[in-house]
């Protein structure tokens, strides 16, 4: 029998690559932030209560009555053909023309990311990513022992000259990266969007150096005023693997996402998907398909846009009221605002004091592989009501002021 204070008897048995598998800062926060008295601006949870639950109940009911045996059976490692055909229509809304043959359904887009890392990354390989970048992508890359190099962004997204500079110096050292991982539209965590004129430039640079682009686009349809520029994949079908998901336009609990990939990568993705899960859930794929067939899903996305726009506006107004001297990004869609703290205030050190004031956020350091981000925090406005957001920012301002006073 081993007790809680004994050293872990399996420590020596773990594979070397698990060293990168530590609980992310976001994950560790979820437990604290989910207490009802805490205003959580930390996790990026979609506001699923805005969904038409009765329509979903109907979709689930029909799934069982009309396709029950299929829904409860193993399915194709590529995903069900009818859902893949509907995904073609979803992507067409953003200007992507594709074929159902080139889509692989995965258990959320997170799983597609994991499969891509498995297919492409050997230990020591380099991945380029925006600085800051999506925290759980960092966890995946680390778990395959890849090295992440960040490329700077500004208010218009990834800076092409920075990408070229980075690739030039890596090429000179004979260390070209395998992948450029990017969230170009309503970036998580920075909230910024890659400008239309930069999109071709970024793709041309990646093609020149032979680097595969992984475009992760969970938020593109959740714009507030005007649609964002079309995805990178709509410009380049050969050099981009595109990741999509129903997590933000429907619900993350269904765990249905997908990859759209050039044929040779698609074939390997199917094999890797089979190795990992045999087949993605037939049950939830059919439910999503039934929902898309029977509900006015485009209006539902419009409803979500309205909900998130109101929350973004509440957040920006509260920042303007309580911390007008600070700077922050203004997102045109998605879930996140990236705030820069006063000089000398450390986002990670401040967090326990913020939680004592009953407000939570994610420190900027979570989104960098190299320890940067100490002066930044990510504020997520997707889940709390506008009223809670305003109260959360009021509490956060008190904490920031007291940190400043102690400097
Ligand atoms: N990529 C990004 C940029 C995300 O923000 C998220 C969700 N937070 C994911 C991927 C994973 O989403 P899914 O639920 O589809 O696995």
mmCIF file of C-alpha atoms and ligand atoms in Angstrom:
data_model
loop_
_atom_site.group_PDB
_atom_site.id
_atom_site.type_symbol
_atom_site.label_atom_id
_atom_site.label_comp_id
_atom_site.label_asym_id
_atom_site.label_seq_id
_atom_site.Cartn_x
_atom_site.Cartn_y
_atom_site.Cartn_z
ATOM 1 C CA UNK A 1 0.000 0.000 0.000
ATOM 2 C CA UNK A 2 1.273 3.454 -0.804
ATOM 3 C CA UNK A 3 0.161 6.561 1.067
ATOM 4 C CA UNK A 4 -0.436 10.073 -0.201
ATOM 5 C CA UNK A 5 2.957 11.327 0.969
ATOM 6 C CA UNK A 6 4.992 8.503 -0.623
ATOM 7 C CA UNK A 7 6.892 9.359 -3.783
ATOM 8 C CA UNK A 8 5.024 8.351 -6.943
ATOM 9 C CA UNK A 9 6.131 4.763 -7.642
ATOM 10 C CA UNK A 10 5.526 5.252 -11.376
ATOM 11 C CA UNK A 11 7.617 8.405 -11.721
ATOM 12 C CA UNK A 12 10.470 6.526 -13.353
ATOM 13 C CA UNK A 13 8.130 4.747 -15.759
ATOM 14 C CA UNK A 14 6.604 7.768 -17.486
ATOM 15 C CA UNK A 15 7.838 8.447 -21.039
ATOM 16 C CA UNK A 16 10.191 11.404 -21.357
ATOM 17 C CA UNK A 17 7.639 13.297 -23.424
ATOM 18 C CA UNK A 18 5.217 13.490 -20.495
ATOM 19 C CA UNK A 19 7.461 16.098 -18.900
ATOM 20 C CA UNK A 20 5.561 18.617 -21.052
ATOM 21 C CA UNK A 21 2.209 17.421 -19.712
ATOM 22 C CA UNK A 22 1.704 19.659 -16.725
ATOM 23 C CA UNK A 23 -1.708 21.045 -15.804
ATOM 24 C CA UNK A 24 -2.157 24.252 -17.770
ATOM 25 C CA UNK A 25 -2.597 27.479 -15.854
ATOM 26 C CA UNK A 26 -6.108 27.721 -17.250
ATOM 27 C CA UNK A 27 -7.012 24.258 -16.019
ATOM 28 C CA UNK A 28 -5.701 24.812 -12.524
ATOM 29 C CA UNK A 29 -7.895 27.896 -12.372
ATOM 30 C CA UNK A 30 -11.142 26.222 -13.315
ATOM 31 C CA UNK A 31 -11.695 24.770 -9.835
ATOM 32 C CA UNK A 32 -11.368 28.135 -8.097
ATOM 33 C CA UNK A 33 -13.096 30.141 -10.763
ATOM 34 C CA UNK A 34 -16.170 27.935 -10.810
ATOM 35 C CA UNK A 35 -17.168 28.974 -7.270
ATOM 36 C CA UNK A 36 -20.372 30.996 -7.713
ATOM 37 C CA UNK A 37 -19.122 34.068 -5.866
ATOM 38 C CA UNK A 38 -16.137 34.437 -8.207
ATOM 39 C CA UNK A 39 -16.595 36.366 -11.438
ATOM 40 C CA UNK A 40 -14.604 34.270 -13.843
ATOM 41 C CA UNK A 41 -13.112 36.016 -16.810
ATOM 42 C CA UNK A 42 -10.709 33.067 -17.069
ATOM 43 C CA UNK A 43 -12.028 30.107 -19.072
ATOM 44 C CA UNK A 44 -13.402 30.543 -22.590
ATOM 45 C CA UNK A 45 -16.656 28.682 -22.057
ATOM 46 C CA UNK A 46 -19.365 29.178 -24.671
ATOM 47 C CA UNK A 47 -22.725 30.382 -23.340
ATOM 48 C CA UNK A 48 -24.600 27.169 -24.155
ATOM 49 C CA UNK A 49 -27.718 28.283 -22.297
ATOM 50 C CA UNK A 50 -28.511 30.409 -25.382
ATOM 51 C CA UNK A 51 -29.091 27.211 -27.393
ATOM 52 C CA UNK A 52 -32.587 26.032 -28.379
ATOM 53 C CA UNK A 53 -32.688 23.080 -25.996
ATOM 54 C CA UNK A 54 -36.033 21.845 -27.309
ATOM 55 C CA UNK A 55 -34.681 21.608 -30.858
ATOM 56 C CA UNK A 56 -31.653 19.705 -29.603
ATOM 57 C CA UNK A 57 -33.896 17.382 -27.648
ATOM 58 C CA UNK A 58 -35.801 16.768 -30.894
ATOM 59 C CA UNK A 59 -32.546 16.044 -32.771
ATOM 60 C CA UNK A 60 -31.489 13.552 -30.102
ATOM 61 C CA UNK A 61 -34.926 11.937 -30.110
ATOM 62 C CA UNK A 62 -34.938 11.573 -33.921
ATOM 63 C CA UNK A 63 -31.399 10.230 -33.844
ATOM 64 C CA UNK A 64 -32.493 7.413 -31.576
ATOM 65 C CA UNK A 65 -35.805 6.706 -33.261
ATOM 66 C CA UNK A 66 -34.643 6.870 -36.875
ATOM 67 C CA UNK A 67 -30.926 6.023 -36.793
ATOM 68 C CA UNK A 68 -30.512 4.408 -33.389
ATOM 69 C CA UNK A 69 -28.631 1.302 -34.505
ATOM 70 C CA UNK A 70 -26.193 3.396 -36.545
ATOM 71 C CA UNK A 71 -25.752 5.966 -33.780
ATOM 72 C CA UNK A 72 -24.859 3.277 -31.267
ATOM 73 C CA UNK A 73 -22.452 1.445 -33.591
ATOM 74 C CA UNK A 74 -18.797 2.049 -34.546
ATOM 75 C CA UNK A 75 -18.540 4.262 -37.608
ATOM 76 C CA UNK A 76 -16.053 5.429 -40.210
ATOM 77 C CA UNK A 77 -12.633 6.624 -39.051
ATOM 78 C CA UNK A 78 -13.122 9.628 -41.334
ATOM 79 C CA UNK A 79 -16.526 10.594 -39.933
ATOM 80 C CA UNK A 80 -20.056 10.096 -41.241
ATOM 81 C CA UNK A 81 -20.482 11.142 -44.919
ATOM 82 C CA UNK A 82 -23.647 13.185 -44.292
ATOM 83 C CA UNK A 83 -22.068 15.269 -41.539
ATOM 84 C CA UNK A 84 -18.937 15.822 -43.656
ATOM 85 C CA UNK A 85 -21.204 17.104 -46.438
ATOM 86 C CA UNK A 86 -22.819 19.553 -44.011
ATOM 87 C CA UNK A 87 -19.395 20.695 -42.839
ATOM 88 C CA UNK A 88 -18.683 21.643 -46.462
ATOM 89 C CA UNK A 89 -21.709 24.008 -46.224
ATOM 90 C CA UNK A 90 -20.553 25.433 -42.885
ATOM 91 C CA UNK A 91 -17.106 26.233 -44.286
ATOM 92 C CA UNK A 92 -18.662 27.702 -47.456
ATOM 93 C CA UNK A 93 -20.155 30.420 -45.209
ATOM 94 C CA UNK A 94 -16.588 31.605 -44.674
ATOM 95 C CA UNK A 95 -15.600 31.366 -48.332
ATOM 96 C CA UNK A 96 -13.927 27.951 -48.270
ATOM 97 C CA UNK A 97 -14.687 25.636 -51.158
ATOM 98 C CA UNK A 98 -14.036 22.032 -50.215
ATOM 99 C CA UNK A 99 -15.075 18.446 -50.756
ATOM 100 C CA UNK A 100 -16.467 16.102 -48.093
ATOM 101 C CA UNK A 101 -13.707 13.653 -49.132
ATOM 102 C CA UNK A 102 -11.040 15.956 -47.727
ATOM 103 C CA UNK A 103 -12.628 16.311 -44.279
ATOM 104 C CA UNK A 104 -11.759 14.178 -41.265
ATOM 105 C CA UNK A 105 -14.124 14.454 -38.297
ATOM 106 C CA UNK A 106 -12.365 14.510 -34.933
ATOM 107 C CA UNK A 107 -13.271 14.629 -31.249
ATOM 108 C CA UNK A 108 -13.200 18.424 -31.159
ATOM 109 C CA UNK A 109 -10.557 20.398 -33.026
ATOM 110 C CA UNK A 110 -8.271 19.811 -30.055
ATOM 111 C CA UNK A 111 -8.043 16.195 -31.143
ATOM 112 C CA UNK A 112 -7.201 17.217 -34.714
ATOM 113 C CA UNK A 113 -4.357 19.259 -33.277
ATOM 114 C CA UNK A 114 -3.110 16.286 -31.287
ATOM 115 C CA UNK A 115 -3.255 14.054 -34.397
ATOM 116 C CA UNK A 116 -1.366 16.602 -36.491
ATOM 117 C CA UNK A 117 1.336 16.865 -33.849
ATOM 118 C CA UNK A 118 1.625 13.078 -33.844
ATOM 119 C CA UNK A 119 1.932 13.040 -37.639
ATOM 120 C CA UNK A 120 4.460 15.824 -38.015
ATOM 121 C CA UNK A 121 6.504 16.371 -34.884
ATOM 122 C CA UNK A 122 9.629 14.507 -33.876
ATOM 123 C CA UNK A 123 11.414 15.499 -30.656
ATOM 124 C CA UNK A 124 13.329 18.737 -31.186
ATOM 125 C CA UNK A 125 11.253 19.849 -34.193
ATOM 126 C CA UNK A 126 10.320 23.503 -34.295
ATOM 127 C CA UNK A 127 6.771 24.857 -34.467
ATOM 128 C CA UNK A 128 6.121 28.527 -35.116
ATOM 129 C CA UNK A 129 3.136 30.110 -33.405
ATOM 130 C CA UNK A 130 1.866 33.576 -32.714
ATOM 131 C CA UNK A 131 3.036 35.158 -29.491
ATOM 132 C CA UNK A 132 0.735 34.761 -27.562
ATOM 133 C CA UNK A 133 -0.935 31.557 -28.738
ATOM 134 C CA UNK A 134 -3.639 29.075 -27.707
ATOM 135 C CA UNK A 135 -2.570 27.513 -24.411
ATOM 136 C CA UNK A 136 -3.620 23.934 -25.096
ATOM 137 C CA UNK A 137 -1.858 23.933 -28.464
ATOM 138 C CA UNK A 138 1.299 24.655 -26.489
ATOM 139 C CA UNK A 139 0.572 21.665 -24.256
ATOM 140 C CA UNK A 140 0.196 19.420 -27.333
ATOM 141 C CA UNK A 141 3.397 20.636 -28.993
ATOM 142 C CA UNK A 142 5.303 20.261 -25.735
ATOM 143 C CA UNK A 143 4.015 16.732 -25.256
ATOM 144 C CA UNK A 144 5.599 15.792 -28.596
ATOM 145 C CA UNK A 145 8.822 17.425 -27.398
ATOM 146 C CA UNK A 146 8.676 20.113 -30.058
ATOM 147 C CA UNK A 147 10.155 23.534 -29.529
ATOM 148 C CA UNK A 148 7.768 26.464 -30.000
ATOM 149 C CA UNK A 149 9.128 29.741 -31.362
ATOM 150 C CA UNK A 150 6.819 32.715 -31.187
ATOM 151 C CA UNK A 151 6.311 35.191 -34.012
ATOM 152 C CA UNK A 152 5.210 38.666 -32.953
ATOM 153 C CA UNK A 153 1.711 39.992 -33.577
ATOM 154 C CA UNK A 154 0.384 43.523 -33.585
ATOM 155 C CA UNK A 155 -3.177 44.865 -33.723
ATOM 156 C CA UNK A 156 -3.460 43.405 -37.262
ATOM 157 C CA UNK A 157 -2.243 39.915 -36.374
ATOM 158 C CA UNK A 158 0.949 38.104 -37.262
ATOM 159 C CA UNK A 159 3.576 40.485 -38.642
ATOM 160 C CA UNK A 160 4.861 39.200 -42.024
ATOM 161 C CA UNK A 161 8.316 40.790 -41.616
ATOM 162 C CA UNK A 162 8.684 39.050 -38.241
ATOM 163 C CA UNK A 163 7.762 35.718 -39.808
ATOM 164 C CA UNK A 164 10.289 36.199 -42.575
ATOM 165 C CA UNK A 165 12.988 37.265 -40.107
ATOM 166 C CA UNK A 166 12.334 34.226 -37.957
ATOM 167 C CA UNK A 167 12.407 31.840 -40.936
ATOM 168 C CA UNK A 168 15.548 33.458 -42.355
ATOM 169 C CA UNK A 169 17.446 32.945 -39.142
ATOM 170 C CA UNK A 170 16.173 29.401 -38.655
ATOM 171 C CA UNK A 171 17.072 28.555 -42.280
ATOM 172 C CA UNK A 172 20.568 29.973 -41.736
ATOM 173 C CA UNK A 173 20.919 27.604 -38.774
ATOM 174 C CA UNK A 174 19.581 24.697 -40.873
ATOM 175 C CA UNK A 175 16.550 24.330 -38.576
ATOM 176 C CA UNK A 176 13.425 25.013 -40.592
ATOM 177 C CA UNK A 177 10.177 24.539 -38.642
ATOM 178 C CA UNK A 178 7.708 21.801 -39.516
ATOM 179 C CA UNK A 179 4.558 23.826 -38.848
ATOM 180 C CA UNK A 180 3.245 27.340 -38.544
ATOM 181 C CA UNK A 181 0.313 27.107 -36.113
ATOM 182 C CA UNK A 182 -1.969 30.121 -36.307
ATOM 183 C CA UNK A 183 -5.332 31.354 -35.005
ATOM 184 C CA UNK A 184 -5.647 34.204 -37.506
ATOM 185 C CA UNK A 185 -9.234 35.212 -36.794
ATOM 186 C CA UNK A 186 -10.337 36.542 -33.368
ATOM 187 C CA UNK A 187 -7.179 35.086 -31.890
ATOM 188 C CA UNK A 188 -7.222 33.175 -28.646
ATOM 189 C CA UNK A 189 -5.934 34.833 -26.457
ATOM 190 C CA UNK A 190 -5.122 38.170 -28.113
ATOM 191 C CA UNK A 191 -8.516 38.915 -29.690
ATOM 192 C CA UNK A 192 -6.886 40.361 -32.822
ATOM 193 C CA UNK A 193 -7.483 39.352 -36.460
ATOM 194 C CA UNK A 194 -4.949 38.940 -39.243
ATOM 195 C CA UNK A 195 -5.533 41.716 -41.784
ATOM 196 C CA UNK A 196 -6.760 40.637 -45.244
ATOM 197 C CA UNK A 197 -3.695 42.015 -47.049
ATOM 198 C CA UNK A 198 -1.357 40.127 -44.727
ATOM 199 C CA UNK A 199 -3.010 36.770 -45.370
ATOM 200 C CA UNK A 200 -1.542 36.243 -48.839
ATOM 201 C CA UNK A 201 1.821 37.498 -47.659
ATOM 202 C CA UNK A 202 1.955 35.055 -44.734
ATOM 203 C CA UNK A 203 0.976 32.173 -47.027
ATOM 204 C CA UNK A 204 3.582 33.166 -49.628
ATOM 205 C CA UNK A 205 6.324 33.273 -46.990
ATOM 206 C CA UNK A 206 5.300 29.893 -45.542
ATOM 207 C CA UNK A 207 5.240 28.378 -49.055
ATOM 208 C CA UNK A 208 8.642 29.855 -49.897
ATOM 209 C CA UNK A 209 10.174 28.085 -46.883
ATOM 210 C CA UNK A 210 8.114 24.903 -47.323
ATOM 211 C CA UNK A 211 6.360 25.228 -43.962
ATOM 212 C CA UNK A 212 2.900 23.679 -43.536
ATOM 213 C CA UNK A 213 0.347 26.121 -42.129
ATOM 214 C CA UNK A 214 -2.140 24.863 -39.525
ATOM 215 C CA UNK A 215 -5.049 27.307 -39.442
ATOM 216 C CA UNK A 216 -7.169 26.922 -36.296
ATOM 217 C CA UNK A 217 -10.473 28.748 -36.750
ATOM 218 C CA UNK A 218 -13.025 28.071 -34.010
ATOM 219 C CA UNK A 219 -14.339 31.650 -33.827
ATOM 220 C CA UNK A 220 -14.565 32.902 -37.453
ATOM 221 C CA UNK A 221 -18.378 32.802 -37.626
ATOM 222 C CA UNK A 222 -18.735 34.664 -34.331
ATOM 223 C CA UNK A 223 -18.092 38.163 -35.659
ATOM 224 C CA UNK A 224 -19.824 41.193 -34.169
ATOM 225 C CA UNK A 225 -20.320 43.631 -37.008
ATOM 226 C CA UNK A 226 -18.837 42.629 -40.348
ATOM 227 C CA UNK A 227 -17.502 39.209 -41.386
ATOM 228 C CA UNK A 228 -13.717 38.869 -40.996
ATOM 229 C CA UNK A 229 -11.403 38.314 -43.976
ATOM 230 C CA UNK A 230 -11.765 34.837 -45.476
ATOM 231 C CA UNK A 231 -9.677 32.056 -43.919
ATOM 232 C CA UNK A 232 -6.166 31.256 -45.135
ATOM 233 C CA UNK A 233 -7.502 27.939 -46.442
ATOM 234 C CA UNK A 234 -9.757 29.794 -48.901
ATOM 235 C CA UNK A 235 -6.613 31.218 -50.511
ATOM 236 C CA UNK A 236 -4.352 28.162 -50.396
ATOM 237 C CA UNK A 237 -5.727 24.606 -50.471
ATOM 238 C CA UNK A 238 -2.337 22.876 -50.747
ATOM 239 C CA UNK A 239 -0.290 24.504 -48.012
ATOM 240 C CA UNK A 240 -2.906 24.765 -45.246
ATOM 241 C CA UNK A 241 -4.536 22.280 -42.904
ATOM 242 C CA UNK A 242 -7.714 23.918 -41.634
ATOM 243 C CA UNK A 243 -9.253 23.074 -38.255
ATOM 244 C CA UNK A 244 -12.921 23.722 -37.535
ATOM 245 C CA UNK A 245 -15.278 22.855 -34.697
ATOM 246 C CA UNK A 246 -18.904 22.896 -33.584
ATOM 247 C CA UNK A 247 -17.791 23.811 -30.067
ATOM 248 C CA UNK A 248 -18.478 27.537 -30.412
ATOM 249 C CA UNK A 249 -21.289 27.611 -32.989
ATOM 250 C CA UNK A 250 -23.175 24.757 -31.317
ATOM 251 C CA UNK A 251 -21.750 23.209 -28.133
ATOM 252 C CA UNK A 252 -18.393 21.910 -26.907
ATOM 253 C CA UNK A 253 -20.056 18.994 -25.118
ATOM 254 C CA UNK A 254 -20.774 17.241 -28.424
ATOM 255 C CA UNK A 255 -17.009 17.118 -29.059
ATOM 256 C CA UNK A 256 -17.308 17.334 -32.832
ATOM 257 C CA UNK A 257 -14.607 19.126 -34.782
ATOM 258 C CA UNK A 258 -12.809 18.493 -38.043
ATOM 259 C CA UNK A 259 -9.705 18.907 -40.157
ATOM 260 C CA UNK A 260 -9.759 19.831 -43.847
ATOM 261 C CA UNK A 261 -6.460 18.698 -45.305
ATOM 262 C CA UNK A 262 -4.617 18.072 -48.582
ATOM 263 C CA UNK A 263 -5.092 14.404 -49.661
ATOM 264 C CA UNK A 264 -1.846 12.867 -48.354
ATOM 265 C CA UNK A 265 -2.301 14.494 -44.952
ATOM 266 C CA UNK A 266 -5.989 13.575 -44.882
ATOM 267 C CA UNK A 267 -5.109 9.901 -45.445
ATOM 268 C CA UNK A 268 -2.644 9.891 -42.550
ATOM 269 C CA UNK A 269 -5.123 11.762 -40.344
ATOM 270 C CA UNK A 270 -7.729 9.056 -40.918
ATOM 271 C CA UNK A 271 -5.222 6.357 -39.923
ATOM 272 C CA UNK A 272 -4.151 8.319 -36.853
ATOM 273 C CA UNK A 273 -7.812 8.915 -35.921
ATOM 274 C CA UNK A 274 -8.482 5.177 -36.165
ATOM 275 C CA UNK A 275 -5.435 4.422 -34.039
ATOM 276 C CA UNK A 276 -6.615 6.864 -31.382
ATOM 277 C CA UNK A 277 -10.399 6.387 -31.223
ATOM 278 C CA UNK A 278 -11.323 3.816 -33.952
ATOM 279 C CA UNK A 279 -14.062 6.162 -35.075
ATOM 280 C CA UNK A 280 -15.282 9.520 -33.800
ATOM 281 C CA UNK A 281 -18.593 9.244 -31.904
ATOM 282 C CA UNK A 282 -21.354 8.176 -34.322
ATOM 283 C CA UNK A 283 -23.900 9.265 -31.723
ATOM 284 C CA UNK A 284 -22.888 12.914 -31.519
ATOM 285 C CA UNK A 285 -22.113 13.201 -35.235
ATOM 286 C CA UNK A 286 -25.651 12.120 -36.088
ATOM 287 C CA UNK A 287 -27.105 14.484 -33.475
ATOM 288 C CA UNK A 288 -25.147 17.393 -34.948
ATOM 289 C CA UNK A 289 -26.265 16.371 -38.429
ATOM 290 C CA UNK A 290 -29.920 16.204 -37.311
ATOM 291 C CA UNK A 291 -29.594 19.597 -35.626
ATOM 292 C CA UNK A 292 -28.121 21.164 -38.775
ATOM 293 C CA UNK A 293 -30.850 19.552 -40.886
ATOM 294 C CA UNK A 294 -33.762 20.671 -38.716
ATOM 295 C CA UNK A 295 -32.811 23.889 -36.909
ATOM 296 C CA UNK A 296 -32.225 27.349 -38.288
ATOM 297 C CA UNK A 297 -28.582 27.061 -37.257
ATOM 298 C CA UNK A 298 -27.528 30.202 -39.081
ATOM 299 C CA UNK A 299 -29.954 32.266 -36.986
ATOM 300 C CA UNK A 300 -28.638 30.518 -33.895
ATOM 301 C CA UNK A 301 -25.128 31.660 -34.815
ATOM 302 C CA UNK A 302 -26.549 35.176 -35.231
ATOM 303 C CA UNK A 303 -28.047 34.873 -31.727
ATOM 304 C CA UNK A 304 -24.637 33.909 -30.343
ATOM 305 C CA UNK A 305 -23.092 36.904 -32.131
ATOM 306 C CA UNK A 306 -25.584 39.181 -30.375
ATOM 307 C CA UNK A 307 -24.912 37.621 -26.966
ATOM 308 C CA UNK A 308 -21.146 37.894 -27.306
ATOM 309 C CA UNK A 309 -21.246 41.393 -28.815
ATOM 310 C CA UNK A 310 -23.198 42.663 -25.814
ATOM 311 C CA UNK A 311 -20.670 41.054 -23.446
ATOM 312 C CA UNK A 312 -17.686 42.420 -25.372
ATOM 313 C CA UNK A 313 -19.259 45.884 -25.206
ATOM 314 C CA UNK A 314 -19.835 45.525 -21.455
ATOM 315 C CA UNK A 315 -16.210 44.510 -20.942
ATOM 316 C CA UNK A 316 -14.763 47.323 -23.053
ATOM 317 C CA UNK A 317 -16.990 49.938 -21.379
ATOM 318 C CA UNK A 318 -16.012 48.672 -17.922
ATOM 319 C CA UNK A 319 -12.302 48.823 -18.795
ATOM 320 C CA UNK A 320 -12.789 52.359 -20.065
ATOM 321 C CA UNK A 321 -14.554 53.307 -16.839
ATOM 322 C CA UNK A 322 -12.230 51.637 -14.320
ATOM 323 C CA UNK A 323 -8.761 51.431 -15.913
ATOM 324 C CA UNK A 324 -8.724 54.041 -18.705
ATOM 325 C CA UNK A 325 -4.954 54.445 -18.366
ATOM 326 C CA UNK A 326 -4.280 50.821 -19.438
ATOM 327 C CA UNK A 327 -4.329 49.393 -22.959
ATOM 328 C CA UNK A 328 -6.253 46.464 -24.374
ATOM 329 C CA UNK A 329 -7.177 44.910 -27.692
ATOM 330 C CA UNK A 330 -10.620 45.458 -29.224
ATOM 331 C CA UNK A 331 -11.884 42.174 -30.708
ATOM 332 C CA UNK A 332 -14.285 42.206 -33.676
ATOM 333 C CA UNK A 333 -15.465 38.705 -32.762
ATOM 334 C CA UNK A 334 -14.666 35.687 -30.623
ATOM 335 C CA UNK A 335 -14.318 35.516 -26.843
ATOM 336 C CA UNK A 336 -11.208 37.396 -25.695
ATOM 337 C CA UNK A 337 -9.631 40.728 -24.792
ATOM 338 C CA UNK A 338 -5.882 40.981 -24.093
ATOM 339 C CA UNK A 339 -5.081 43.525 -21.410
ATOM 340 C CA UNK A 340 -1.684 45.055 -20.719
ATOM 341 C CA UNK A 341 -1.046 45.786 -17.020
ATOM 342 C CA UNK A 342 0.877 48.772 -15.647
ATOM 343 C CA UNK A 343 4.644 48.524 -15.730
ATOM 344 C CA UNK A 344 5.912 46.398 -12.833
ATOM 345 C CA UNK A 345 2.630 44.575 -12.122
ATOM 346 C CA UNK A 346 2.988 40.816 -12.604
ATOM 347 C CA UNK A 347 -0.105 39.006 -13.890
ATOM 348 C CA UNK A 348 0.755 35.670 -12.320
ATOM 349 C CA UNK A 349 1.675 37.066 -8.900
ATOM 350 C CA UNK A 350 -1.466 39.190 -8.874
ATOM 351 C CA UNK A 351 -3.794 36.236 -9.547
ATOM 352 C CA UNK A 352 -4.206 34.880 -5.983
ATOM 353 C CA UNK A 353 -4.968 38.400 -4.776
ATOM 354 C CA UNK A 354 -7.521 38.821 -7.572
ATOM 355 C CA UNK A 355 -9.179 35.543 -6.593
ATOM 356 C CA UNK A 356 -9.380 36.827 -2.996
ATOM 357 C CA UNK A 357 -11.255 39.821 -4.438
ATOM 358 C CA UNK A 358 -13.505 37.265 -6.197
ATOM 359 C CA UNK A 359 -12.418 37.811 -9.782
ATOM 360 C CA UNK A 360 -10.412 35.389 -11.953
ATOM 361 C CA UNK A 361 -8.530 35.777 -15.233
ATOM 362 C CA UNK A 362 -5.804 33.922 -17.087
ATOM 363 C CA UNK A 363 -2.256 35.262 -16.730
ATOM 364 C CA UNK A 364 -0.544 36.084 -20.022
ATOM 365 C CA UNK A 365 2.350 33.722 -19.266
ATOM 366 C CA UNK A 366 0.038 30.752 -19.979
ATOM 367 C CA UNK A 367 0.069 31.658 -23.661
ATOM 368 C CA UNK A 368 3.805 31.748 -24.264
ATOM 369 C CA UNK A 369 6.332 28.918 -24.359
ATOM 370 C CA UNK A 370 9.164 31.236 -23.369
ATOM 371 C CA UNK A 371 7.953 32.840 -20.135
ATOM 372 C CA UNK A 372 6.775 36.093 -21.738
ATOM 373 C CA UNK A 373 3.365 37.589 -21.011
ATOM 374 C CA UNK A 374 3.969 38.637 -17.394
ATOM 375 C CA UNK A 375 2.395 42.011 -18.006
ATOM 376 C CA UNK A 376 -0.646 40.658 -19.802
ATOM 377 C CA UNK A 377 -3.882 39.003 -18.870
ATOM 378 C CA UNK A 378 -6.555 37.358 -20.987
ATOM 379 C CA UNK A 379 -10.097 38.406 -20.200
ATOM 380 C CA UNK A 380 -12.790 36.120 -21.522
ATOM 381 C CA UNK A 381 -16.251 37.636 -21.908
ATOM 382 C CA UNK A 382 -18.121 34.641 -23.357
ATOM 383 C CA UNK A 383 -19.688 33.213 -20.212
ATOM 384 C CA UNK A 384 -20.533 35.804 -17.519
ATOM 385 C CA UNK A 385 -23.529 38.080 -17.983
ATOM 386 C CA UNK A 386 -22.834 41.770 -18.790
ATOM 387 C CA UNK A 387 -23.665 42.621 -15.174
ATOM 388 C CA UNK A 388 -21.113 40.129 -13.839
ATOM 389 C CA UNK A 389 -18.542 41.342 -16.345
ATOM 390 C CA UNK A 390 -18.954 44.925 -15.102
ATOM 391 C CA UNK A 391 -18.636 43.797 -11.486
ATOM 392 C CA UNK A 392 -15.632 41.618 -12.368
ATOM 393 C CA UNK A 393 -13.770 44.512 -13.959
ATOM 394 C CA UNK A 394 -14.611 46.760 -11.019
ATOM 395 C CA UNK A 395 -13.034 44.183 -8.675
ATOM 396 C CA UNK A 396 -10.053 43.683 -10.993
ATOM 397 C CA UNK A 397 -9.399 47.424 -11.067
ATOM 398 C CA UNK A 398 -9.247 47.473 -7.255
ATOM 399 C CA UNK A 399 -6.611 44.708 -7.346
ATOM 400 C CA UNK A 400 -4.562 46.398 -10.060
ATOM 401 C CA UNK A 401 -4.581 49.715 -8.164
ATOM 402 C CA UNK A 402 -3.453 48.056 -4.965
ATOM 403 C CA UNK A 403 -0.608 46.262 -6.828
ATOM 404 C CA UNK A 404 0.440 49.582 -8.302
ATOM 405 C CA UNK A 405 0.376 51.253 -4.863
ATOM 406 C CA UNK A 406 2.725 48.593 -3.467
ATOM 407 C CA UNK A 407 5.355 48.986 -6.155
HETATM 408 N N1 LIG B 1 -8.327 26.009 -30.767
HETATM 409 C C1 LIG B 1 -8.603 27.156 -30.152
HETATM 410 C C2 LIG B 1 -7.919 28.397 -30.594
HETATM 411 C C3 LIG B 1 -9.533 27.192 -29.103
HETATM 412 O O1 LIG B 1 -9.793 28.362 -28.502
HETATM 413 C C4 LIG B 1 -10.160 25.991 -28.701
HETATM 414 C C5 LIG B 1 -11.154 25.950 -27.568
HETATM 415 N N2 LIG B 1 -10.898 26.750 -26.482
HETATM 416 C C6 LIG B 1 -9.825 24.817 -29.383
HETATM 417 C C7 LIG B 1 -8.914 24.864 -30.412
HETATM 418 C C8 LIG B 1 -10.406 23.487 -29.018
HETATM 419 O O2 LIG B 1 -11.739 23.407 -29.327
HETATM 420 P P1 LIG B 1 -12.550 22.055 -29.416
HETATM 421 O O3 LIG B 1 -13.623 22.175 -28.406
HETATM 422 O O4 LIG B 1 -13.060 22.016 -30.815
HETATM 423 O O5 LIG B 1 -11.633 20.907 -29.146
#
